[in-house]
Coordinates of C-alpha atoms and ligand atoms in Angstrom, one line a residue:
X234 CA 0.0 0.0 0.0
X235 CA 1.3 3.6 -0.7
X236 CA 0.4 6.5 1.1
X237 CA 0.7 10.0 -0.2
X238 CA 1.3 13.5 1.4
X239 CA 0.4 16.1 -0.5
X240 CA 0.3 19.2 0.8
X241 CA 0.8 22.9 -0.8
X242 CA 1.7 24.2 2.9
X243 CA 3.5 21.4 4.3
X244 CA 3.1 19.9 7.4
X245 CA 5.9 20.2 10.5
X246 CA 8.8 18.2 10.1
X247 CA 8.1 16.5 13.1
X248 CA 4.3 15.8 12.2
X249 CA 5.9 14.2 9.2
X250 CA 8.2 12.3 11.2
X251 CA 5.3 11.3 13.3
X252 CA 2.7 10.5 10.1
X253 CA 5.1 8.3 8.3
X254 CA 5.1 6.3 11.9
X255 CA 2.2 5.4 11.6
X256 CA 2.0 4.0 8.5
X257 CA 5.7 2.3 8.9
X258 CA 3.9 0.5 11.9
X259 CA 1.2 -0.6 9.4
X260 CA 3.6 -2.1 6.5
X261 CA 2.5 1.2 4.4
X262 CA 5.4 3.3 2.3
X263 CA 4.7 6.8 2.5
X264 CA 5.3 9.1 -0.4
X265 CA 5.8 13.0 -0.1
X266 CA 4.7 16.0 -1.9
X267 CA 5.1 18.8 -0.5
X268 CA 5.0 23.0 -1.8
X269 CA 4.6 22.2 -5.2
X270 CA 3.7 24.9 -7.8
X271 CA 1.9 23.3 -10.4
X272 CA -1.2 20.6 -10.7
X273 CA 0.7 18.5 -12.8
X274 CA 2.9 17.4 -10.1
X275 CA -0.2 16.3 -7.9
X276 CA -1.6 14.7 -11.1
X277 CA 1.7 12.6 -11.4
X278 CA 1.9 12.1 -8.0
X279 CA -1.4 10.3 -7.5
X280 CA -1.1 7.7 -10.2
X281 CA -0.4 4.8 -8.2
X282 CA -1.8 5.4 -4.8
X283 CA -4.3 4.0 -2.0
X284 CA -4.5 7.0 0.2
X285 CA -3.9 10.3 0.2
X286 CA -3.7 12.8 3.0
X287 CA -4.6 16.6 2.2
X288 CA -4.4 19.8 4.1
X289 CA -6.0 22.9 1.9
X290 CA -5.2 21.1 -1.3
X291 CA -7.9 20.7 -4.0
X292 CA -9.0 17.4 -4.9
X293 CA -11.2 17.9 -8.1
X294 CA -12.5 15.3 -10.5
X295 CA -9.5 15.4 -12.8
X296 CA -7.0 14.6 -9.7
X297 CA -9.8 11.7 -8.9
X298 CA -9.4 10.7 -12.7
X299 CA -5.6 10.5 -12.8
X300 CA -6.0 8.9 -9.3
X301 CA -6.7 5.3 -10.1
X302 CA -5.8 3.2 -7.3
X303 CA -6.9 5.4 -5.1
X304 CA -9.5 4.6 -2.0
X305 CA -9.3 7.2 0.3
X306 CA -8.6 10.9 0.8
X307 CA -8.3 12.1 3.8
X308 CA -8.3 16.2 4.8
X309 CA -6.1 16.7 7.9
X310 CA -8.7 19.4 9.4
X311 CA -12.1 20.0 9.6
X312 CA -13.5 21.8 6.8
X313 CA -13.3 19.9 3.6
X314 CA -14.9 22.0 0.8
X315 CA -11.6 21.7 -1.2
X316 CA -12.8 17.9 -2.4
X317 CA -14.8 17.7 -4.6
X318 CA -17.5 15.1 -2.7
X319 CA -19.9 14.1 -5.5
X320 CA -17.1 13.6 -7.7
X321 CA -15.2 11.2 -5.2
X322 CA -18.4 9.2 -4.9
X323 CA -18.5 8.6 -8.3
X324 CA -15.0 7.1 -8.6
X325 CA -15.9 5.6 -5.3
X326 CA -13.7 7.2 -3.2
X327 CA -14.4 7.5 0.5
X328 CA -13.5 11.1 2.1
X329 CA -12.9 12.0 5.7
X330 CA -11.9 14.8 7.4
X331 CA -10.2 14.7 10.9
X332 CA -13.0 16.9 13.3
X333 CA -12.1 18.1 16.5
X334 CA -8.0 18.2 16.2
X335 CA -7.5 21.7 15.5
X336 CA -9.9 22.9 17.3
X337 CA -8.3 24.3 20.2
X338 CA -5.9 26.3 18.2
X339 CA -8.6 28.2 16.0
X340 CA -10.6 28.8 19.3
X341 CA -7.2 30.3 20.9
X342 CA -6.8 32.7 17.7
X343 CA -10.7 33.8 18.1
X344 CA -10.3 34.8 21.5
X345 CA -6.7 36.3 20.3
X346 CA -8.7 38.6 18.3
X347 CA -11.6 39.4 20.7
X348 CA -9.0 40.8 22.8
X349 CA -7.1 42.8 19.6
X350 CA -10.4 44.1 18.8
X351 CA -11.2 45.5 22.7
X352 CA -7.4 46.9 22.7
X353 CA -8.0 48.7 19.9
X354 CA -5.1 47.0 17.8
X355 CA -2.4 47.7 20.3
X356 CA -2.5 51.2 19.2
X357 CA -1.6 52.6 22.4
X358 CA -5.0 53.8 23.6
X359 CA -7.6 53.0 26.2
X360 CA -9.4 49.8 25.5
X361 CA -12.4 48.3 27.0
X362 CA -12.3 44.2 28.3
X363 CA -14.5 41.1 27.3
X364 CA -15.1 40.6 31.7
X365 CA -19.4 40.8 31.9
X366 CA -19.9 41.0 27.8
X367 CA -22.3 39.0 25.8
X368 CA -20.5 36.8 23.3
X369 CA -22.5 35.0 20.6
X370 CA -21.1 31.1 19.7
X371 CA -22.7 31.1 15.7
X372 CA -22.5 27.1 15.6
X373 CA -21.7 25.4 18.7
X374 CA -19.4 22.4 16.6
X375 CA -15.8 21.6 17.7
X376 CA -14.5 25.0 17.6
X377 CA -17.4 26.9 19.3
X378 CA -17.2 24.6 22.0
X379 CA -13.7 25.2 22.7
X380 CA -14.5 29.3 22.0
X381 CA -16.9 28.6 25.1
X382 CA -14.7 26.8 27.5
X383 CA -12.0 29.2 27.2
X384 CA -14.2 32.6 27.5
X385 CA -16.0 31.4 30.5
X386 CA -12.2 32.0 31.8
X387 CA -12.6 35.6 30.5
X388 CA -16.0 35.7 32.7
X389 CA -18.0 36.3 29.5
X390 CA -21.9 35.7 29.3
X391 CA -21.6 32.7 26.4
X392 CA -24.9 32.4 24.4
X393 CA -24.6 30.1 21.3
X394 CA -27.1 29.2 18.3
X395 CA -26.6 26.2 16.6
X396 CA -28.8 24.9 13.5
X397 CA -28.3 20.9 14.5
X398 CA -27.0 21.0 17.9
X399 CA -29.3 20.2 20.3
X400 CA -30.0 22.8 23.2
X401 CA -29.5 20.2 26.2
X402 CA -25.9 20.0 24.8
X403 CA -25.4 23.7 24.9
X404 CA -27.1 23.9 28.0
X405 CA -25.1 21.4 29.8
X406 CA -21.9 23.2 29.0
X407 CA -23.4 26.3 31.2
X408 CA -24.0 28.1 27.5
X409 CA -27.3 29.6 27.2
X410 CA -28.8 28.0 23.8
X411 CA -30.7 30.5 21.7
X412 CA -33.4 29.6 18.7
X413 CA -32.4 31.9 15.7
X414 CA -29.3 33.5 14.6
X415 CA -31.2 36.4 14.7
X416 CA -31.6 36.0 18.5
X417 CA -28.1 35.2 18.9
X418 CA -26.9 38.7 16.8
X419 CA -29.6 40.7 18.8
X420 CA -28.3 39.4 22.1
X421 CA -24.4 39.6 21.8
X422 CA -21.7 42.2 21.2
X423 CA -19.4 39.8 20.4
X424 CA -20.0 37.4 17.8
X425 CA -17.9 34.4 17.0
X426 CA -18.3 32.6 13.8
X427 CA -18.0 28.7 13.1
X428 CA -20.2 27.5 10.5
X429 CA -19.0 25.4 8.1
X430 CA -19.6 26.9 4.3
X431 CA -22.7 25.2 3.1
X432 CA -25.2 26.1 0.8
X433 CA -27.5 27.7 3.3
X434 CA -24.7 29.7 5.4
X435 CA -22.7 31.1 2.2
X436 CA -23.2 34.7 2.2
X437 CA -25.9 34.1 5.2
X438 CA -23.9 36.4 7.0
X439 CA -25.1 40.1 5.5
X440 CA -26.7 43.1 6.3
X441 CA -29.7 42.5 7.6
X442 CA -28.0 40.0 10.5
X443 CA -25.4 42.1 11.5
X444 CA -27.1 45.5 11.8
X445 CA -29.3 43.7 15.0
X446 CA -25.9 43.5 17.0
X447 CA -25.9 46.3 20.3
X448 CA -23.1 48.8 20.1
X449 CA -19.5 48.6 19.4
X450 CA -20.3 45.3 18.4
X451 CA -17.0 42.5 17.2
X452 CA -17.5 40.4 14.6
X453 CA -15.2 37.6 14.8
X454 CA -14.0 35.1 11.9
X455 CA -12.4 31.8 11.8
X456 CA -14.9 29.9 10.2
X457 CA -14.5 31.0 6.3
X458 CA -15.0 33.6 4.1
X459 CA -17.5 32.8 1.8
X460 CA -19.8 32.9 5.1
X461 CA -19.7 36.7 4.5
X462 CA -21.9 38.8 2.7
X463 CA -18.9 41.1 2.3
X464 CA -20.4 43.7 -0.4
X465 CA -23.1 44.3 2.8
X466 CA -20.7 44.0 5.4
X467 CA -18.9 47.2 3.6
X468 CA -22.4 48.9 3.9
X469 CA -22.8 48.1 7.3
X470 CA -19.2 49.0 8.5
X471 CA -19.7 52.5 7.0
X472 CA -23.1 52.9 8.3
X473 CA -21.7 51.6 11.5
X474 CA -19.0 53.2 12.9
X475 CA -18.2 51.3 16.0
X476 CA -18.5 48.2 14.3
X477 CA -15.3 45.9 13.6
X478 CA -14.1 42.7 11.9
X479 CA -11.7 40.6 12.8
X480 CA -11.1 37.9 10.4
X481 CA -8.5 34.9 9.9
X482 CA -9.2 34.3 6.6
X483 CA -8.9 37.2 4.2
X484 CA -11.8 38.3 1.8
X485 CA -11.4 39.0 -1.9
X486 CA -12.1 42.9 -1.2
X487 CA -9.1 43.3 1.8
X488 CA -7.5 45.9 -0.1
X489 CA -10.6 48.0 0.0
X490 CA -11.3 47.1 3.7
X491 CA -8.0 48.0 4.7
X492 CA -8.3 51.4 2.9
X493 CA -11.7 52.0 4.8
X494 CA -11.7 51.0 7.9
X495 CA -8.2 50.9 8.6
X496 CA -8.5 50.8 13.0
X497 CA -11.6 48.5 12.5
X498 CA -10.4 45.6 10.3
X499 CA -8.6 43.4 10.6
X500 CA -7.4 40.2 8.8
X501 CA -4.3 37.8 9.6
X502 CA -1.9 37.8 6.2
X503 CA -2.6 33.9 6.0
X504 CA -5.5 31.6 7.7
X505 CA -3.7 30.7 10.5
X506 CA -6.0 29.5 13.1
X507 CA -5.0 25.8 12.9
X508 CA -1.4 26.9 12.5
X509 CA 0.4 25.5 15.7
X510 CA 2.9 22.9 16.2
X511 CA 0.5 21.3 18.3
X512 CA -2.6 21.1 15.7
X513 CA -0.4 19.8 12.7
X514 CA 0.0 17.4 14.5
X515 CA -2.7 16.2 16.1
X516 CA -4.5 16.2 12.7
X517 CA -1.7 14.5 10.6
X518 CA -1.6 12.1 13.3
X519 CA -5.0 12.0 13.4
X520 CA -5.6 11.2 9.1
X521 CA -2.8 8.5 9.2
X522 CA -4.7 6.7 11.7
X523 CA -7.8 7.1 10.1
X524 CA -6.3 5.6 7.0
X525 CA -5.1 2.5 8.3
X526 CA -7.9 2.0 10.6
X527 CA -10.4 2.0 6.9
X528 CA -7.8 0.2 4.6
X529 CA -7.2 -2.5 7.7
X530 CA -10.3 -2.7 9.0
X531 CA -12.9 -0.5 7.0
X532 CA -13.9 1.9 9.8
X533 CA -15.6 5.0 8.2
X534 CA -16.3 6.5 11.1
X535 CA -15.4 10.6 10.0
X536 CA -16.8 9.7 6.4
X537 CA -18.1 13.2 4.9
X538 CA -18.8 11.4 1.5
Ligands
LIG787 N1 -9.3 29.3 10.7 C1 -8.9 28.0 10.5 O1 -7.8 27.7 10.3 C2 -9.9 26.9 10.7 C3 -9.5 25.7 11.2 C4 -10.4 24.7 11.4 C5 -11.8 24.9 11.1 N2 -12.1 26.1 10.5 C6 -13.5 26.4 10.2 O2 -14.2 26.6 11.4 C7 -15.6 26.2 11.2 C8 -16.0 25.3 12.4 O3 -15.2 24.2 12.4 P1 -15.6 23.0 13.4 O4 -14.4 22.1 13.5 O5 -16.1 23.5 14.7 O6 -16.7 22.3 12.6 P2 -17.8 21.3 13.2 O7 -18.3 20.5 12.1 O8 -17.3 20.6 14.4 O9 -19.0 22.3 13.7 C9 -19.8 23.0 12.8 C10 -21.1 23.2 13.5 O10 -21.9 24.0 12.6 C11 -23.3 23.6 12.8 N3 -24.0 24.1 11.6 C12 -24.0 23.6 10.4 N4 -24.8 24.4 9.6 C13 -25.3 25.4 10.4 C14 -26.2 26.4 10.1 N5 -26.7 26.6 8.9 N6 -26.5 27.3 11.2 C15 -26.0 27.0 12.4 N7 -25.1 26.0 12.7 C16 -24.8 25.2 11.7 C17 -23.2 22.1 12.9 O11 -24.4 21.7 13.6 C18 -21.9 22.0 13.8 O12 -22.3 21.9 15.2 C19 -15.6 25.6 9.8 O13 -16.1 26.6 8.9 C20 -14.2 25.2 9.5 O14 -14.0 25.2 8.2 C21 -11.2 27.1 10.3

């Protein structure tokens, strides 16, 4: 069995180290591609393969087409909108992502920010603190719950709205669960996204949601961009002019928000929420495993296909 490693932003050296482990342990060769510039290398590199593991990469019908031993993909992450699902199914590849892993570290970054926002950018000037304030947890999944644990530390009032999640879970957490995102947006000053990019939530997040927040109200981003409604969030922010974004992944018009709102925007240069030491590995740990647990055994348990 061969096992490939492609990723465009590689993973740690000693995730690596620790991946290829794995699959030594298994009787598995592993295979490596890593930072390369053109599809044609992926294409060639797929040929003869049973497995691959992905970070951000694109997996699109025509790698699936050149890919013709191949079995299972895995995305070391959660989100997994770079495969191409339907088209996997139909060359009868099974697709997982690795849930939960990263976690921590993108719920770190969100509070990160929170605190960015209140400090006014460490520009120097008197801030306000997140002690007592309303925070809003839009989608109470792996990331939202850690978003929750760690601002209780803060002493924040959590609220969270969550379209599948049931209440009693929220509840039990010490979150209060709310019905709408329109009731979580009227409620909170601070709102924290993490829903995944869907059909329903792309662009769901537009004018008329955001103009119910209170005052001096933080939007927060490390879910994805395409969540945005950015074209209304322009409106909004120059209607508004207490209202900031804070964002970990950039949106197509940053240039223009930059040049607008300059001490109220604000996006990292690179989504780099799941960017520690401690997440690569946990997730490349945690695809390897996944791999030989399905080609050994067939457990497609974090199927998303
Ligand atoms: N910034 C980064 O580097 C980074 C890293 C990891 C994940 N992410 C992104 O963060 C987001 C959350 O990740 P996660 O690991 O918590 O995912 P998750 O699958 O654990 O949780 C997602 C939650 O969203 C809920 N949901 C789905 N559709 C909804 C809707 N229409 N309205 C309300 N809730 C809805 C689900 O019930 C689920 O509880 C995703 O968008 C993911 O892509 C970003």
């Amino acid at each position: 069995m061969k096992i490939l490693i492609a990723t465009d932003k590689p993973f740690a050296p000693d995730a690596v180290k620790a991946i290829r482990q794995v699959f030594d342990n298994a009787g598995m060769e592993t295979v490596l591609l890593e930072k390369y510039t053109e599809k044609s290398q992926l294409l060639d590199a797929v040929k003869d393969v049973q497995a691959i593991i992905i970070r951000s990469d694109i997996i699109d019908a025509e790698v699936l087409d050149a890919a013709k031993a191949l079995k299972i993909v895995v995305r070391a992450g959660a989100g997994y909108d770079n495969v191409d699902l339907d088209a996997a199914t139909a060359h009868k590849v099974v697709v997982m992502n690795t849930p939960g892993q990263n976690s921590n570290a993108v719920a770190e970054l969100a509070l990160g920010l929170m605190v960015y926002a209140v400090r006014n950018f460490f520009d120097g000037s008197s801030g306000s603190e997140l002690l007592g304030k309303k925070l809003g947890i839009h989608a109470y999944g792996n990331v939202g719950r850690n978003v929750a644990r760690i601002a209780k530390g803060f002493g924040m009032e959590i609220y969270a709205y969550d379209a599948f999640c049931p209440a009693e879970v929220i509840e039990n957490d010490g979150v209060k669960a709310l019905s709408s995102a329109e009731a979580l947006y009227e409620t909170c000053q601070f709102v924290s996204l993490h829903i995944p990019a869907t059909d329903e939530t792309k662009n769901s997040i537009n004018h008329a949601l955001l103009s119910k927040m209170p005052k001096k109200a933080v939007l927060i981003n490390t879910a994805r961009k395409e969540v945005i409604n950015e074209a209304e969030l322009v409106n909004l922010m120059e209607e508004r002019t207490g209202f900031k974004y804070l964002t970990d992944i950039m949106p197509k018009n940053h240039e223009e928000m930059v040049a607008k709102f300059p001490n109220r925007y604000f996006s990292t240069p690179k989504k780099m929420g799941a960017q520690t030491a401690e997440a690569n590995n946990n997730a490349g740990i945690a695809a390897a495993k996944q791999i030989v647990d399905f080609l050994v055994n067939g457990n497609t348990k974090f199927q998303v296909n």
